[in-house]
């Protein structure tokens, strides 16, 4: 066994998002989000649950902060709910909404925890969706207005900002695959949304900087290694195309390269949304790239996909999590090796990594989750390897602190280090919580 030691200033955190934990979906003057609308539409969520209450974090935030402090977190990544701050997306600001985040940030700082705030983690105000949402260019202006309101208020204390979480998922899963809000199945909309999301990122970076002096500003992408299932030209090309659609469509433009050409979609449709000056704005320098990593895709050209341009992925045969995702820790290194060779961003954080398992509280009141410990340990060993290679990876955030509302799967997929009883709201730290606490305290993990 080798021991992996992390640098003293390496950041250990956990990550979450507003819709998945806050609940209080219609409290005070909060506006409706596309997720509120989506979950209240019958048949959209596998187990029929909603995020109306979720972890009730909006009311239990003090208890949650105390748990974070006991865990010894260096940093906490959370997102701000746009319709809680601007109920109609633009215009009137909700003081109740803004002051919640004010208290949260102060509570983090009092406990010595560094806040990492994500401006957009998928809960678009429904009022903006009523005007077409991300496929409409006006949504970019609305996002800039929202970013300014938030950063003016929190920018003196929050110094780490993430503009968007996984724009690929917002665009493709929301507007083309229809599995996420707003539930559309229209590829043209998804491609317009892709460009407008990236433009919203590019245009908001200077706004964040102006209102949050000396801040680090970045964007988070979900990245996967795409492996061809065989050496056949068809499979190799299919893997390259999905790598193009999911990784490079989001990495290339922020690196000043415009949109990639080896992709499965009609590039001219995407380019029809691009206006002069957009690509320069999207390529605005960032301080770090956030990487969400869960698994890899093995691609075979003849797999039937729905819709047609969804990745043609082979069902994994080895170890999987409760999401059905293959456990493939080496992929984390592969992603960073690719980033180092081809993109070289100034710094990185793993802004999400974690696993769902069907946890339960046993008779002694403990939650025994060895699979999660094993998953996290093996991924952290890759993190240590990436750091040892001199790649500027500065932090690692476990998804997630609490079991929460896992989008179209509902409440049944448990990703937390802390078990949540969704009936009573009770929180029970799992064994993985105690394990992560030792990792953070010792800044070391046992190798495997
Ligand atoms: C990511 C999302 C996050 C969570 C994890 C499991 O794609 O950013 O909200 O659902 O997957």
JSON list of C-alpha atoms and ligand atoms in Angstrom, two decimals, residues 15-17 20 77 121-122 165-166 169 180 220 222 224 292-294 323 325 351-356 399-400 404-407 409 413 415, ligand 1:
[
{"chain": "A", "resi": 15, "resn": "UNK", "atom": "CA", "xyz": [-20.72, 19.97, -3.67]},
{"chain": "A", "resi": 16, "resn": "UNK", "atom": "CA", "xyz": [-24.46, 20.43, -4.05]},
{"chain": "A", "resi": 17, "resn": "UNK", "atom": "CA", "xyz": [-27.07, 22.51, -5.87]},
{"chain": "A", "resi": 20, "resn": "UNK", "atom": "CA", "xyz": [-31.62, 19.37, -5.10]},
{"chain": "A", "resi": 77, "resn": "UNK", "atom": "CA", "xyz": [-19.76, 24.28, -3.29]},
{"chain": "A", "resi": 121, "resn": "UNK", "atom": "CA", "xyz": [-27.19, 24.77, -11.69]},
{"chain": "A", "resi": 122, "resn": "UNK", "atom": "CA", "xyz": [-30.22, 24.23, -13.92]},
{"chain": "A", "resi": 165, "resn": "UNK", "atom": "CA", "xyz": [-22.73, 23.81, -14.01]},
{"chain": "A", "resi": 166, "resn": "UNK", "atom": "CA", "xyz": [-22.56, 21.35, -16.93]},
{"chain": "A", "resi": 169, "resn": "UNK", "atom": "CA", "xyz": [-26.65, 18.72, -19.56]},
{"chain": "A", "resi": 180, "resn": "UNK", "atom": "CA", "xyz": [-34.68, 17.14, -17.63]},
{"chain": "A", "resi": 220, "resn": "UNK", "atom": "CA", "xyz": [-17.82, 23.49, -14.59]},
{"chain": "A", "resi": 222, "resn": "UNK", "atom": "CA", "xyz": [-18.91, 17.21, -17.03]},
{"chain": "A", "resi": 224, "resn": "UNK", "atom": "CA", "xyz": [-15.95, 11.66, -19.84]},
{"chain": "A", "resi": 292, "resn": "UNK", "atom": "CA", "xyz": [-17.29, 16.85, -12.85]},
{"chain": "A", "resi": 293, "resn": "UNK", "atom": "CA", "xyz": [-16.25, 13.24, -13.25]},
{"chain": "A", "resi": 294, "resn": "UNK", "atom": "CA", "xyz": [-18.34, 10.11, -12.68]},
{"chain": "A", "resi": 323, "resn": "UNK", "atom": "CA", "xyz": [-27.03, 4.81, -11.28]},
{"chain": "A", "resi": 325, "resn": "UNK", "atom": "CA", "xyz": [-22.64, 3.97, -14.16]},
{"chain": "A", "resi": 351, "resn": "UNK", "atom": "CA", "xyz": [-16.05, 20.10, -8.66]},
{"chain": "A", "resi": 352, "resn": "UNK", "atom": "CA", "xyz": [-18.03, 16.82, -8.42]},
{"chain": "A", "resi": 353, "resn": "UNK", "atom": "CA", "xyz": [-17.23, 13.16, -7.94]},
{"chain": "A", "resi": 354, "resn": "UNK", "atom": "CA", "xyz": [-19.21, 10.57, -6.03]},
{"chain": "A", "resi": 355, "resn": "UNK", "atom": "CA", "xyz": [-21.53, 7.59, -6.22]},
{"chain": "A", "resi": 356, "resn": "UNK", "atom": "CA", "xyz": [-25.10, 6.55, -5.44]},
{"chain": "A", "resi": 399, "resn": "UNK", "atom": "CA", "xyz": [-20.90, 14.91, -4.64]},
{"chain": "A", "resi": 400, "resn": "UNK", "atom": "CA", "xyz": [-22.62, 15.23, -2.22]},
{"chain": "A", "resi": 404, "resn": "UNK", "atom": "CA", "xyz": [-30.80, 14.75, -2.19]},
{"chain": "A", "resi": 405, "resn": "UNK", "atom": "CA", "xyz": [-33.18, 15.04, -5.13]},
{"chain": "A", "resi": 406, "resn": "UNK", "atom": "CA", "xyz": [-31.43, 13.33, -8.03]},
{"chain": "A", "resi": 407, "resn": "UNK", "atom": "CA", "xyz": [-33.31, 15.04, -10.88]},
{"chain": "A", "resi": 409, "resn": "UNK", "atom": "CA", "xyz": [-34.62, 9.76, -10.64]},
{"chain": "A", "resi": 413, "resn": "UNK", "atom": "CA", "xyz": [-30.68, 7.69, -5.58]},
{"chain": "A", "resi": 415, "resn": "UNK", "atom": "CA", "xyz": [-25.24, 10.20, -3.22]},
{"chain": "B", "resi": 1, "resn": "LIG", "atom": "C1", "xyz": [-24.21, 15.84, -12.10]},
{"chain": "B", "resi": 1, "resn": "LIG", "atom": "C2", "xyz": [-24.99, 17.04, -11.60]},
{"chain": "B", "resi": 1, "resn": "LIG", "atom": "C3", "xyz": [-25.38, 16.97, -10.15]},
{"chain": "B", "resi": 1, "resn": "LIG", "atom": "C4", "xyz": [-25.75, 15.58, -9.70]},
{"chain": "B", "resi": 1, "resn": "LIG", "atom": "C5", "xyz": [-24.73, 14.57, -10.17]},
{"chain": "B", "resi": 1, "resn": "LIG", "atom": "C6", "xyz": [-25.01, 13.16, -9.73]},
{"chain": "B", "resi": 1, "resn": "LIG", "atom": "O1", "xyz": [-24.39, 15.71, -13.47]},
{"chain": "B", "resi": 1, "resn": "LIG", "atom": "O2", "xyz": [-24.25, 18.22, -11.81]},
{"chain": "B", "resi": 1, "resn": "LIG", "atom": "O3", "xyz": [-26.39, 17.90, -9.92]},
{"chain": "B", "resi": 1, "resn": "LIG", "atom": "O4", "xyz": [-27.02, 15.27, -10.11]},
{"chain": "B", "resi": 1, "resn": "LIG", "atom": "O5", "xyz": [-24.59, 14.61, -11.56]}
]
